[in-house]
Short mmCIF file of C-alpha atoms and ligand atoms in Angstrom, two decimals:
data_model
loop_
_atom_site.label_atom_id
_atom_site.label_comp_id
_atom_site.label_asym_id
_atom_site.label_seq_id
_atom_site.Cartn_x
_atom_site.Cartn_y
_atom_site.Cartn_z
CA MET A 21 2.04 -0.57 6.37
CA ASP A 22 4.83 -0.35 8.91
CA THR A 23 5.16 2.27 11.63
CA LEU A 24 7.80 4.34 9.85
CA LEU A 25 5.52 4.77 6.85
CA GLU A 26 2.48 5.41 9.01
CA GLY A 27 4.37 8.09 10.91
CA LEU A 28 5.39 9.79 7.68
CA THR A 29 1.98 9.78 5.98
CA LEU A 30 -0.68 10.03 8.70
CA ALA A 31 -0.09 13.69 9.41
CA ASP A 32 0.15 14.50 5.70
CA PRO A 33 -2.95 13.53 3.67
CA GLU A 34 -1.55 15.04 0.44
CA ALA A 35 1.51 12.78 0.73
CA ALA A 36 -0.74 9.78 1.44
CA ARG A 37 -2.72 10.55 -1.74
CA ILE A 38 0.45 10.79 -3.84
CA VAL A 39 1.80 7.52 -2.43
CA ALA A 40 -1.51 5.77 -3.17
CA PHE A 41 -1.24 6.97 -6.80
CA TYR A 42 2.38 5.80 -6.99
CA ARG A 43 1.51 2.34 -5.73
CA THR A 44 -1.04 1.69 -8.47
CA ALA A 45 0.32 3.72 -11.42
CA GLU A 46 2.25 2.00 -14.20
CA THR A 47 5.60 3.67 -14.85
CA PRO A 48 4.57 5.61 -18.03
CA GLU A 49 1.58 7.15 -16.21
CA LEU A 50 3.68 8.01 -13.15
CA VAL A 51 6.38 9.57 -15.33
CA ARG A 52 3.83 11.62 -17.31
CA GLU A 53 2.36 13.07 -14.12
CA ALA A 54 5.80 13.87 -12.65
CA ASP A 55 6.84 15.55 -15.92
CA ARG A 56 3.65 17.64 -15.90
CA VAL A 57 4.30 18.80 -12.32
CA CYS A 58 7.99 19.48 -13.08
CA ARG A 59 7.20 21.61 -16.13
CA SER A 60 4.48 23.52 -14.26
CA VAL A 61 7.05 24.69 -11.68
CA HIS A 62 10.41 24.63 -13.48
CA GLY A 63 9.36 25.06 -17.13
CA ASP A 64 11.48 23.19 -19.68
CA GLY A 65 14.82 24.32 -18.21
CA VAL A 66 17.54 22.03 -16.88
CA TRP A 67 20.17 23.69 -14.66
CA ILE A 68 23.75 22.81 -15.45
CA ARG A 69 26.19 22.51 -12.54
CA GLY A 70 29.90 21.83 -12.96
CA LEU A 71 31.08 18.93 -10.78
CA VAL A 72 34.61 18.92 -9.37
CA GLU A 73 35.61 15.71 -7.56
CA PHE A 74 38.52 17.25 -5.72
CA ASP A 75 39.44 14.63 -3.10
CA ASN A 76 39.08 10.86 -2.86
CA TYR A 77 40.57 10.38 0.61
CA CYS A 78 37.88 9.20 2.99
CA ASP A 79 37.84 8.19 6.64
CA ARG A 80 34.61 6.22 6.32
CA GLY A 81 33.79 2.65 5.50
CA CYS A 82 30.41 2.85 3.74
CA ALA A 83 29.85 -0.70 2.47
CA TYR A 84 28.60 0.46 -0.96
CA CYS A 85 31.34 2.92 -1.87
CA GLY A 86 34.39 2.33 -4.06
CA ILE A 87 36.54 4.96 -2.30
CA ARG A 88 35.85 3.67 1.23
CA LYS A 89 38.86 3.88 3.49
CA ASP A 90 39.64 0.15 3.39
CA ASN A 91 39.85 -0.11 -0.39
CA ALA A 92 43.61 -0.39 -0.89
CA ASN A 93 43.22 -0.48 -4.69
CA VAL A 94 42.37 3.22 -4.90
CA ARG A 95 45.06 5.68 -5.98
CA ARG A 96 44.34 8.52 -3.57
CA TYR A 97 44.51 12.22 -4.48
CA ARG A 98 43.73 15.53 -2.85
CA LEU A 99 43.67 18.53 -5.22
CA GLU A 100 45.28 21.69 -3.89
CA PRO A 101 42.88 24.61 -3.36
CA ALA A 102 44.51 26.46 -6.27
CA GLN A 103 43.84 23.48 -8.61
CA VAL A 104 40.19 23.44 -7.55
CA VAL A 105 39.91 27.17 -8.24
CA ASP A 106 41.52 26.75 -11.68
CA THR A 107 39.10 23.95 -12.54
CA VAL A 108 36.10 26.06 -11.51
CA ARG A 109 37.52 28.96 -13.54
CA GLU A 110 37.43 26.82 -16.69
CA GLY A 111 33.76 26.07 -16.06
CA TRP A 112 33.03 29.72 -15.32
CA ASN A 113 34.75 30.79 -18.55
CA ALA A 114 32.54 28.29 -20.39
CA GLY A 115 29.47 30.03 -18.94
CA LEU A 116 28.59 27.94 -15.88
CA LYS A 117 27.38 29.74 -12.76
CA SER A 118 27.06 26.91 -10.23
CA PHE A 119 29.59 24.35 -9.10
CA VAL A 120 29.51 21.25 -6.93
CA LEU A 121 32.68 20.39 -5.00
CA GLN A 122 32.52 16.74 -3.98
CA GLY A 123 34.92 14.56 -2.03
CA GLY A 124 35.35 11.92 0.64
CA GLU A 125 34.91 12.63 4.33
CA ASP A 126 38.46 13.85 4.74
CA PRO A 127 39.41 15.75 7.92
CA ALA A 128 42.75 16.67 6.32
CA TYR A 129 40.85 18.98 3.98
CA SER A 130 40.61 21.79 6.50
CA VAL A 131 38.14 24.64 6.72
CA ASP A 132 41.03 26.96 5.87
CA MET A 133 41.58 25.09 2.61
CA PHE A 134 37.89 25.47 1.75
CA ARG A 135 38.13 29.17 2.63
CA GLU A 136 41.02 29.49 0.20
CA ILE A 137 38.96 27.80 -2.53
CA LEU A 138 35.88 29.93 -1.92
CA HIS A 139 37.89 33.14 -1.74
CA GLY A 140 39.62 32.20 -5.00
CA ILE A 141 36.34 31.43 -6.79
CA PHE A 142 34.56 34.58 -5.65
CA SER A 143 37.51 36.73 -6.75
CA PHE A 144 36.50 36.14 -10.40
CA ALA A 145 32.94 34.81 -9.98
CA PRO A 146 31.24 36.79 -7.22
CA GLU A 147 27.75 35.56 -8.08
CA ALA A 148 28.62 31.87 -8.50
CA ALA A 149 26.76 29.32 -6.37
CA VAL A 150 29.09 26.85 -4.68
CA VAL A 151 27.66 23.56 -3.47
CA LEU A 152 29.64 21.37 -1.07
CA SER A 153 29.30 17.60 -0.80
CA VAL A 154 31.94 16.47 1.67
CA GLY A 155 30.12 14.34 4.22
CA ILE A 156 29.51 14.87 7.92
CA ARG A 157 31.61 17.56 9.59
CA ALA A 158 31.44 19.47 12.89
CA LYS A 159 28.60 21.95 13.27
CA ARG A 160 31.09 24.81 13.63
CA ASP A 161 32.64 23.83 10.28
CA TYR A 162 29.26 24.18 8.55
CA LYS A 163 28.89 27.68 10.00
CA ALA A 164 32.39 28.64 8.90
CA LEU A 165 31.85 27.27 5.38
CA ARG A 166 28.57 29.13 5.05
CA GLU A 167 30.19 32.33 6.26
CA ALA A 168 32.95 31.83 3.69
CA GLY A 169 30.26 31.93 0.99
CA ALA A 170 29.33 28.31 0.18
CA SER A 171 25.57 28.43 -0.30
CA ARG A 172 24.42 24.83 -0.65
CA TYR A 173 25.31 21.48 0.88
CA LEU A 174 24.49 17.97 -0.29
CA LEU A 175 24.40 15.12 2.21
CA ARG A 176 22.33 12.11 1.22
CA PHE A 177 20.74 10.12 4.04
CA GLU A 178 21.25 7.09 1.71
CA THR A 179 18.37 5.03 3.16
CA SER A 180 15.61 5.95 5.60
CA ASP A 181 15.65 2.49 7.19
CA PRO A 182 17.57 2.82 10.48
CA ALA A 183 18.81 -0.80 10.63
CA LEU A 184 19.91 -0.85 6.97
CA HIS A 185 21.55 2.55 7.36
CA ARG A 186 23.57 1.45 10.36
CA SER A 187 24.72 -1.78 8.72
CA LEU A 188 25.74 -0.11 5.44
CA ARG A 189 27.41 2.93 6.97
CA GLY A 190 29.89 1.27 9.29
CA GLY A 191 27.68 1.54 12.40
CA ILE A 192 26.86 5.26 12.03
CA PRO A 193 23.17 5.74 12.88
CA LEU A 194 20.66 7.43 10.60
CA SER A 195 19.94 9.88 13.43
CA ARG A 196 23.51 11.24 13.08
CA ARG A 197 22.97 11.94 9.38
CA LEU A 198 19.63 13.63 10.11
CA ARG A 199 21.19 15.76 12.83
CA ALA A 200 23.83 16.90 10.33
CA LEU A 201 21.04 17.92 7.94
CA GLU A 202 19.46 19.99 10.71
CA ASP A 203 22.83 21.57 11.49
CA LEU A 204 23.20 22.49 7.82
CA ARG A 205 19.79 24.12 7.75
CA GLU A 206 20.62 26.02 10.91
CA ALA A 207 23.90 27.21 9.40
CA GLY A 208 21.83 28.78 6.59
CA PHE A 209 22.53 26.38 3.70
CA GLU A 210 20.18 25.48 0.91
CA VAL A 211 19.95 21.81 1.87
CA GLY A 212 20.15 18.76 -0.37
CA SER A 213 19.92 15.12 0.52
CA GLY A 214 18.66 11.95 -1.12
CA TYR A 215 19.32 8.27 -1.38
CA MET A 216 20.38 5.32 -3.49
CA VAL A 217 17.83 2.91 -4.90
CA GLY A 218 18.34 -0.83 -5.20
CA LEU A 219 20.50 -1.36 -2.13
CA PRO A 220 20.59 -4.97 -0.91
CA GLY A 221 17.99 -5.40 1.83
CA GLU A 222 15.88 -2.48 0.56
CA THR A 223 12.14 -3.10 0.11
CA GLU A 224 9.47 -1.18 -1.80
CA GLU A 225 8.18 0.11 1.54
CA ILE A 226 11.66 1.47 2.36
CA ARG A 227 11.76 3.17 -1.05
CA ILE A 228 8.45 4.87 -0.34
CA ALA A 229 9.63 5.92 3.13
CA ASN A 230 12.81 7.35 1.53
CA ALA A 231 10.73 9.65 -0.66
CA LEU A 232 8.46 10.64 2.24
CA LEU A 233 11.46 11.48 4.37
CA CYS A 234 12.65 13.89 1.65
CA ARG A 235 9.29 15.65 1.91
CA LYS A 236 9.36 15.73 5.69
CA LEU A 237 12.80 17.31 5.58
CA GLU A 238 11.50 19.91 3.08
CA LEU A 239 14.61 19.42 0.98
CA ASP A 240 15.63 22.04 -1.56
CA MET A 241 17.59 19.48 -3.58
CA VAL A 242 17.16 15.71 -3.82
CA GLY A 243 19.74 13.40 -5.42
CA ILE A 244 18.55 9.92 -6.29
CA GLY A 245 20.81 7.38 -7.94
CA PRO A 246 20.78 3.66 -8.61
CA PHE A 247 23.12 1.65 -6.40
CA ILE A 248 25.81 0.07 -8.60
CA PRO A 249 27.84 -2.68 -6.87
CA HIS A 250 31.58 -2.02 -6.79
CA PRO A 251 33.71 -5.21 -6.86
CA ASP A 252 36.20 -3.95 -4.24
CA THR A 253 33.54 -3.45 -1.57
CA PRO A 254 31.65 -5.76 0.81
CA LEU A 255 28.58 -5.34 -1.47
CA GLY A 256 30.52 -6.31 -4.60
CA ASN A 257 28.44 -9.44 -5.28
CA SER A 258 25.06 -7.78 -4.78
CA PRO A 259 22.59 -7.91 -7.66
CA GLN A 260 22.13 -4.90 -9.94
CA GLU A 261 18.55 -3.66 -9.83
CA PRO A 262 17.08 -2.17 -13.04
CA ILE A 263 17.06 1.57 -13.80
CA GLU A 264 13.27 1.59 -13.56
CA LEU A 265 13.50 1.75 -9.75
CA ALA A 266 15.40 5.05 -9.96
CA VAL A 267 12.93 6.37 -12.56
CA ARG A 268 9.96 5.59 -10.31
CA ALA A 269 11.72 7.05 -7.27
CA THR A 270 12.51 10.28 -9.13
CA ALA A 271 8.91 10.63 -10.26
CA LEU A 272 7.60 10.02 -6.73
CA VAL A 273 9.94 12.62 -5.21
CA ARG A 274 9.00 15.14 -7.91
CA LEU A 275 5.31 14.68 -7.01
CA LEU A 276 6.03 15.00 -3.28
CA LEU A 277 8.40 17.98 -3.65
CA PRO A 278 7.38 19.97 -6.75
CA GLN A 279 9.76 22.86 -5.95
CA ALA A 280 12.95 20.90 -5.29
CA ASN A 281 15.88 20.78 -7.68
CA ILE A 282 16.43 17.15 -8.68
CA PRO A 283 19.51 16.06 -10.65
CA ALA A 284 19.52 13.40 -13.34
CA THR A 285 22.46 11.65 -11.71
CA THR A 286 25.67 10.35 -13.28
CA ALA A 287 24.98 6.96 -11.66
CA ALA A 288 21.74 6.73 -13.68
CA GLY A 289 23.69 7.53 -16.85
CA SER A 290 26.29 4.92 -15.93
CA LEU A 291 23.78 2.13 -15.32
CA HIS A 292 21.83 2.80 -18.53
CA LYS A 293 22.92 4.75 -21.60
CA ALA A 294 19.69 6.77 -21.54
CA GLY A 295 19.52 6.83 -17.73
CA ARG A 296 19.83 10.59 -17.35
CA GLU A 297 17.26 11.22 -20.08
CA LYS A 298 14.87 8.82 -18.34
CA LEU A 299 15.28 10.73 -15.07
CA MET A 300 14.83 14.10 -16.81
CA ALA A 301 11.64 12.79 -18.37
CA ALA A 302 10.46 11.74 -14.87
CA GLY A 303 10.89 15.15 -13.25
CA ALA A 304 14.64 15.76 -12.86
CA ASN A 305 15.72 19.31 -13.74
CA VAL A 306 19.49 19.42 -13.09
CA LEU A 307 22.52 17.93 -14.90
CA MET A 308 26.03 17.86 -13.48
CA PRO A 309 28.76 17.63 -16.14
CA ASN A 310 32.06 16.44 -14.77
CA LEU A 311 34.83 19.08 -14.74
CA THR A 312 37.29 17.00 -12.66
CA PRO A 313 40.82 17.23 -14.16
CA GLY A 314 41.68 14.28 -16.43
CA THR A 315 44.76 13.43 -14.33
CA VAL A 316 42.59 12.21 -11.42
CA ARG A 317 39.18 11.59 -12.95
CA LYS A 318 39.59 7.81 -13.15
CA ASP A 319 40.49 7.66 -9.44
CA TYR A 320 37.12 8.93 -8.23
CA LEU A 321 35.23 5.70 -8.78
CA LEU A 322 32.39 5.28 -6.30
CA TYR A 323 30.97 2.57 -8.57
CA PRO A 324 32.21 0.79 -11.72
CA GLY A 325 31.21 1.70 -15.27
CA LYS A 326 31.15 5.45 -14.58
CA ILE A 327 30.56 7.47 -17.74
CA CYS A 328 32.54 10.39 -19.15
CA LEU A 329 35.94 9.27 -17.84
CA ASP A 330 37.72 9.98 -21.12
CA GLU A 331 35.99 13.22 -22.09
CA SER A 332 37.23 16.65 -21.03
CA GLY A 333 35.01 18.97 -18.98
CA LEU A 334 34.26 20.97 -22.11
CA ASP A 335 33.31 17.81 -24.06
CA CYS A 336 30.82 17.09 -21.27
CA LEU A 337 29.34 20.56 -21.61
CA ARG A 338 28.87 20.17 -25.36
CA CYS A 339 27.06 16.85 -24.88
CA LEU A 340 24.40 18.34 -22.62
CA ASP A 341 22.43 20.29 -25.22
CA VAL A 342 21.91 17.02 -27.07
CA ARG A 343 20.78 15.15 -23.95
CA THR A 344 18.30 17.80 -22.81
CA GLY A 345 17.02 18.16 -26.39
CA LEU A 346 16.17 14.46 -26.45
CA VAL A 347 13.56 14.99 -23.75
CA ASN A 348 12.36 18.32 -25.07
CA LYS A 349 14.14 20.35 -22.41
CA VAL A 350 16.70 23.16 -22.61
CA ALA A 351 20.08 23.36 -20.82
CA ARG A 352 20.38 26.54 -18.76
CA THR A 353 23.36 28.05 -17.01
CA GLY A 354 22.64 30.25 -14.03
CA ARG A 355 22.67 29.82 -10.27
CA GLY A 356 19.44 27.85 -10.37
CA ASP A 357 18.43 28.36 -6.74
CA SER A 358 15.58 26.03 -5.87
CA PRO A 359 12.14 27.70 -5.77
CA SER A 360 11.60 26.28 -2.25
CA TRP A 361 14.75 28.04 -1.09
CA THR A 362 13.76 31.31 -2.73
CA THR A 363 10.31 31.12 -1.10
CA ARG A 364 11.88 30.42 2.28
CA GLN A 365 14.14 33.44 1.89
CA THR A 366 11.29 35.73 0.83
CA ARG A 367 9.16 34.59 3.77
CA GLY A 368 12.13 35.28 6.04
CA GLU A 369 11.58 31.93 7.71
CA PRO A 370 14.06 30.87 10.33
CA ALA A 371 16.79 28.86 8.69
CA ASN A 372 16.12 25.73 10.77
CA SER A 373 12.52 25.26 9.76
CA PHE A 374 11.91 21.51 9.68
CA ARG A 375 8.23 21.53 10.48
CA GLU A 376 6.49 18.54 12.00
CA ASN A 377 3.63 18.59 9.48
CA PRO A 378 4.72 19.84 6.08
CA SER A 379 1.77 21.29 4.24
N1 LIG B 411 31.59 11.62 0.94
C1 LIG B 411 30.41 12.36 0.69
C2 LIG B 411 30.21 12.69 -0.78
C3 LIG B 411 30.74 11.70 -1.77
S1 LIG B 411 29.82 10.22 -1.93
C4 LIG B 411 29.20 11.63 1.25
O1 LIG B 411 29.27 10.44 1.48
O2 LIG B 411 28.20 12.32 1.47
C5 LIG B 411 28.46 10.77 -2.92
C6 LIG B 411 27.34 9.79 -3.06
O3 LIG B 411 27.72 8.71 -3.90
C7 LIG B 411 26.89 9.10 -1.79
O4 LIG B 411 26.03 9.93 -1.07
C8 LIG B 411 26.21 7.84 -2.32
O5 LIG B 411 24.80 7.99 -2.38
C9 LIG B 411 26.76 7.68 -3.74
N2 LIG B 411 27.41 6.37 -3.93
C10 LIG B 411 28.43 5.84 -3.23
N3 LIG B 411 28.68 4.57 -3.64
C11 LIG B 411 27.80 4.29 -4.63
C12 LIG B 411 27.53 3.14 -5.44
N4 LIG B 411 28.24 2.01 -5.32
N5 LIG B 411 26.53 3.22 -6.36
C13 LIG B 411 25.83 4.36 -6.52
N6 LIG B 411 26.02 5.47 -5.78
C14 LIG B 411 27.00 5.44 -4.84
FE1 LIG B 412 33.33 8.17 2.09
FE2 LIG B 412 31.12 9.28 1.05
FE3 LIG B 412 32.15 6.98 0.08
FE4 LIG B 412 30.99 6.98 2.49
S1 LIG B 412 29.99 7.43 0.48
S2 LIG B 412 32.94 5.98 1.96
S3 LIG B 412 31.58 8.99 3.25
S4 LIG B 412 33.10 8.98 0.01
#
């Protein structure tokens, strides 16, 4: 066992026990246990969040990503705040209560533009939950966005291995990503992070450390998706690892973080036609139908083979009852705050509560 893993498990015997089970369990047994734990905390419900990919400009050069700055083949777009609000309104009218706004790391999308979006959304949907996923920004921006009413933020750490992280993320160290996660907690967000599985150079020990890092960070939301090589990136010729890696990773994170909200990601559904069902069966309890307007939907391609490019947002919504039904779960609209977040609020814990020894 390497030092990173030792550091993450030694102080946490419960985590060590779960990892020992993971190492020896066959996938069906692991999945059964994760499903049992998921249902004991979250019941059979799956929260539905409307996804709006509002901006594909990005200043970064992440080696895995199809919309990285250097990819000249991308047709770039930046939706106006009013277009984002209109898109959310369609989802709201269809009954959704939580929305994820995702985009590249784009400094041109100013805090004022986000304020305009949030103000617009809350004018007709005061109790909606708005989740932002727009990369690393200044600490003062996080505070301003929180004050403007965004309640959650997703920022995956992508891989817990410092050397791999630096090489895949254009020289940006893992410590910078982790500091951003602390800043988000301090700003009062419900915090989400996560990682890709199957990156070139990743080992089984790194995958286990990824899951343990999620527990150490006490994440409220964890997104796990298979890495899918995009031909227009430096990793374009990398091998495609099987979906089973993402299934096992989801189950392990569910066991380590019973209270977290875990999406069955679009990437899983793109790699395998039953990918999202497999993740839901392994402990995922969130689905994110794509509401992005058809005019730009095909231009937000982080990886090839992305599903649901030709359907409308409402088609996506209709499809979800079927998908959840396949794994004996029920689609639910509602804010879907994570139980860990609700507990934190009730306890009145300080917002920046990364503890050294999670218990
Ligand atoms: N710019 C923001 C949000 C958009 S990227 C950010 O980077 O945080 C959202 C996620 O897409 C990333 O966190 C990454 O995990 C995932 N992603 C990017 N390229 C991918 C690929 N080739 N295969 C699978 N997932 C990918
Ligand atoms: Fe930009 Fe996010 Fe893609 Fe990195 S993963 S290039 S930050 S959109």
